[in-house]
Amino acid sequence: MLPPAALLLADTRLPAGGHAHSQGLEAAAAAGEVHDLPSLRAYTLGRLWTTGLTTAAMAAATLRACSAEGGADWAGLDAEAGARIASPVLRDVSRRLGRQLLRAATAAWPDPVLDGLAAALPGGAHHPVALGAAGAAAGLDDHAVAVCAGYLSVTEATGAAVRLLGLDPYGVARLVAGLLDEVEAAADEAAAPRALADLPCPSSPRLDAGAQDHATWEVRLFAS
Amino acid sequence: MHRDAEHPTPLGRNPGPVRVGIGGPVGSGKTALVAALCRTLGAEIPLGVVTNDIYTTEDADFLHRQAILPPARIRAVATGCCPHTAIRDDIAANLDAVEELVRAEPSIQLVLVESGGDNLTATFSRALADLQIFVIDVAGGDKVPRKGGPGVTSSDLLVINKTDLAPLVGADLGVMDRDARARRGDRPTLFTSLRDDPGATAVADWLRARLPAVAVGS
């Protein structure tokens, strides 16, 4: 059972800064790769099983590490998360969004785990690490936080598509509903306990290259 | 900075420098007002600026070009298709930018947060802005104050800009003044022409008076 706290953590209205980021959708739309519901579905599915899975696995591993004796090795987790993001632009975005999520999570679920993370990494943690710590503070288990990560990977991109492309919001709701089994399956894969070095870390060169290019545009609506 | 209990409206709620939100429709003169305030107040009060451009870093670039502030005192925030969200519903990126300004220049006592051009429903979260200035212009039509909206009705200061254009666009300043009073009660409204007064003297005076504990001129 997914606890109610997961609904808040996975809510794109949680003020954690995600609204300003398109999850690469703006770059993909400009390249003509996403222009309607079927292409949005393909894009979103690709994101979910690459960077979405990587994020979910890292968040789940972080959550497990929070209950380790002596507390989590924040610097180690952060280094693992950073090593899984090939694009320098997206590494910067990840740290920024991690910092912003930590602020929102600390407001929602004040917890020594979050204080410990903030103290250990004053410049901000990578987003998957912040997400795992927020999940721990919210009382979730590793699978629930992986579901949140996968769900956000989908909805932040589809939300951007509604705003950017004017796609039918009912059609997008149907699209998201149709992907929930995939979100569950990705969370199952992500939450399987493994050593940090063995966590799944598929990436998408297309998303990495798109993010690098997007950051150079003079005119853009989203931060990434 | 000392926060004065005798100035209860929202000043003093947020930690760190005083943050002043500047909102209003596209083209009403927000960036010009920010530049004017930087010119007039910048020598008295250590200040910084956060811009929320919709598409580009144009507003930040404009301020850079004017060379009114050192580049480290200006931050641009991207708003993801929705400038309104970034100043009201999810202020994370703006709070980040304010923190970055203060980290880079700890002496900063005043931060002007300029919203991207929006509509009359735009309003700043009180968790982001201690004070709000809403800027409209006479060329947008003299009916705007009557139409209301949170910016017109509840901002701490309503600025009606481009009064020099009033005769050219057939705007009746008397009507705007009357409607603004009706909508805003005791809250102040100032008429400006930044073309005639590039220092925005009246707005700067209003703001200075709201920052009584800032060591003016020291």
CSV table of C-alpha atoms in Angstrom, one decimal, chain B residues 52-165:
chain,number,residue,atom,x,y,z
B,52,ASN,CA,11.8,36.3,-13.7
B,53,ASP,CA,11.9,36.5,-17.5
B,54,ILE,CA,9.4,34.4,-19.3
B,55,TYR,CA,11.5,33.4,-22.3
B,56,THR,CA,14.9,34.9,-22.1
B,57,THR,CA,17.3,36.7,-19.8
B,58,GLU,CA,16.3,39.9,-21.5
B,59,ASP,CA,15.4,41.8,-18.4
B,60,ALA,CA,18.6,40.7,-16.6
B,61,ASP,CA,20.6,41.6,-19.7
B,62,PHE,CA,19.0,45.0,-19.9
B,63,LEU,CA,20.1,45.7,-16.3
B,64,HIS,CA,23.6,44.4,-17.1
B,65,ARG,CA,23.8,46.7,-20.1
B,66,GLN,CA,22.7,49.6,-18.0
B,67,ALA,CA,25.7,48.8,-15.8
B,68,ILE,CA,23.7,50.0,-12.8
B,69,LEU,CA,24.7,47.1,-10.6
B,70,PRO,CA,27.6,44.8,-10.7
B,71,PRO,CA,26.8,41.5,-12.5
B,72,ALA,CA,27.0,39.6,-9.2
B,73,ARG,CA,24.1,41.6,-7.9
B,74,ILE,CA,21.7,40.4,-10.6
B,75,ARG,CA,20.2,36.9,-10.9
B,76,ALA,CA,17.8,35.6,-13.6
B,77,VAL,CA,15.2,32.8,-12.8
B,78,ALA,CA,13.5,30.8,-15.5
B,79,THR,CA,9.8,30.2,-15.0
B,80,GLY,CA,8.7,27.3,-17.1
B,81,CYS,CA,5.9,28.8,-19.2
B,82,CYS,CA,4.2,30.3,-16.1
B,83,PRO,CA,5.7,33.4,-14.5
B,84,HIS,CA,2.9,33.4,-12.0
B,85,THR,CA,3.8,30.0,-10.5
B,86,ALA,CA,7.3,31.1,-9.8
B,87,ILE,CA,6.3,34.1,-7.7
B,88,ARG,CA,3.2,32.6,-5.9
B,89,ASP,CA,2.7,28.8,-6.0
B,90,ASP,CA,6.3,27.5,-6.1
B,91,ILE,CA,8.8,30.1,-5.1
B,92,ALA,CA,11.7,27.7,-4.7
B,93,ALA,CA,13.8,29.1,-7.6
B,94,ASN,CA,13.3,32.7,-6.4
B,95,LEU,CA,14.2,31.9,-2.8
B,96,ASP,CA,17.3,30.1,-4.2
B,97,ALA,CA,18.2,33.2,-6.2
B,98,VAL,CA,17.8,35.5,-3.2
B,99,GLU,CA,20.0,33.1,-1.1
B,100,GLU,CA,22.6,33.1,-3.9
B,101,LEU,CA,22.7,36.9,-4.0
B,102,VAL,CA,23.2,37.1,-0.3
B,103,ARG,CA,25.9,34.4,-0.3
B,104,ALA,CA,27.8,36.3,-3.0
B,105,GLU,CA,27.3,39.7,-1.3
B,106,PRO,CA,26.4,39.3,2.4
B,107,SER,CA,25.9,43.1,2.8
B,108,ILE,CA,22.8,43.1,0.6
B,109,GLN,CA,19.9,44.6,2.6
B,110,LEU,CA,17.3,44.9,-0.2
B,111,VAL,CA,16.3,42.6,-3.0
B,112,LEU,CA,14.0,43.7,-5.8
B,113,VAL,CA,12.3,40.6,-7.3
B,114,GLU,CA,10.9,41.5,-10.7
B,115,SER,CA,8.1,39.2,-12.0
B,116,GLY,CA,7.8,38.2,-15.6
B,117,GLY,CA,5.1,40.2,-17.3
B,118,ASP,CA,1.8,38.6,-16.4
B,119,ASN,CA,-1.9,39.6,-16.0
B,120,LEU,CA,-4.0,41.4,-13.5
B,121,THR,CA,-4.3,38.3,-11.3
B,122,ALA,CA,-0.6,38.1,-10.6
B,123,THR,CA,0.4,38.4,-7.0
B,124,PHE,CA,3.5,37.5,-5.0
B,125,SER,CA,3.6,35.0,-2.2
B,126,ARG,CA,4.1,36.7,1.1
B,127,ALA,CA,6.8,34.1,1.7
B,128,LEU,CA,8.8,35.6,-1.2
B,129,ALA,CA,8.0,39.3,-1.0
B,130,ASP,CA,7.8,41.5,2.1
B,131,LEU,CA,6.4,44.3,0.0
B,132,GLN,CA,4.7,44.3,-3.4
B,133,ILE,CA,4.6,47.0,-6.0
B,134,PHE,CA,2.3,46.5,-8.9
B,135,VAL,CA,3.0,48.4,-12.1
B,136,ILE,CA,0.4,49.2,-14.7
B,137,ASP,CA,0.6,51.9,-17.4
B,138,VAL,CA,-1.9,54.3,-18.9
B,139,ALA,CA,-1.4,52.9,-22.4
B,140,GLY,CA,-3.0,49.7,-21.2
B,141,GLY,CA,-6.2,51.6,-20.9
B,142,ASP,CA,-7.7,53.7,-18.2
B,143,LYS,CA,-10.1,50.9,-17.2
B,144,VAL,CA,-7.4,48.8,-15.7
B,145,PRO,CA,-7.7,50.0,-12.1
B,146,ARG,CA,-11.5,49.4,-12.2
B,147,LYS,CA,-10.9,45.8,-13.4
B,148,GLY,CA,-9.1,45.2,-10.1
B,149,GLY,CA,-7.4,41.8,-9.4
B,150,PRO,CA,-5.0,41.2,-6.5
B,151,GLY,CA,-2.2,43.3,-8.0
B,152,VAL,CA,-4.4,46.3,-8.3
B,153,THR,CA,-6.3,45.9,-5.1
B,154,SER,CA,-3.9,44.5,-2.6
B,155,SER,CA,-0.4,45.5,-3.6
B,156,ASP,CA,1.4,47.7,-1.1
B,157,LEU,CA,2.0,50.3,-3.8
B,158,LEU,CA,0.2,50.7,-7.2
B,159,VAL,CA,2.3,52.5,-9.8
B,160,ILE,CA,0.5,53.9,-12.8
B,161,ASN,CA,3.3,54.5,-15.3
B,162,LYS,CA,3.7,56.3,-18.6
B,163,THR,CA,1.6,59.3,-17.6
B,164,ASP,CA,3.3,61.2,-20.5
B,165,LEU,CA,1.4,59.0,-22.9
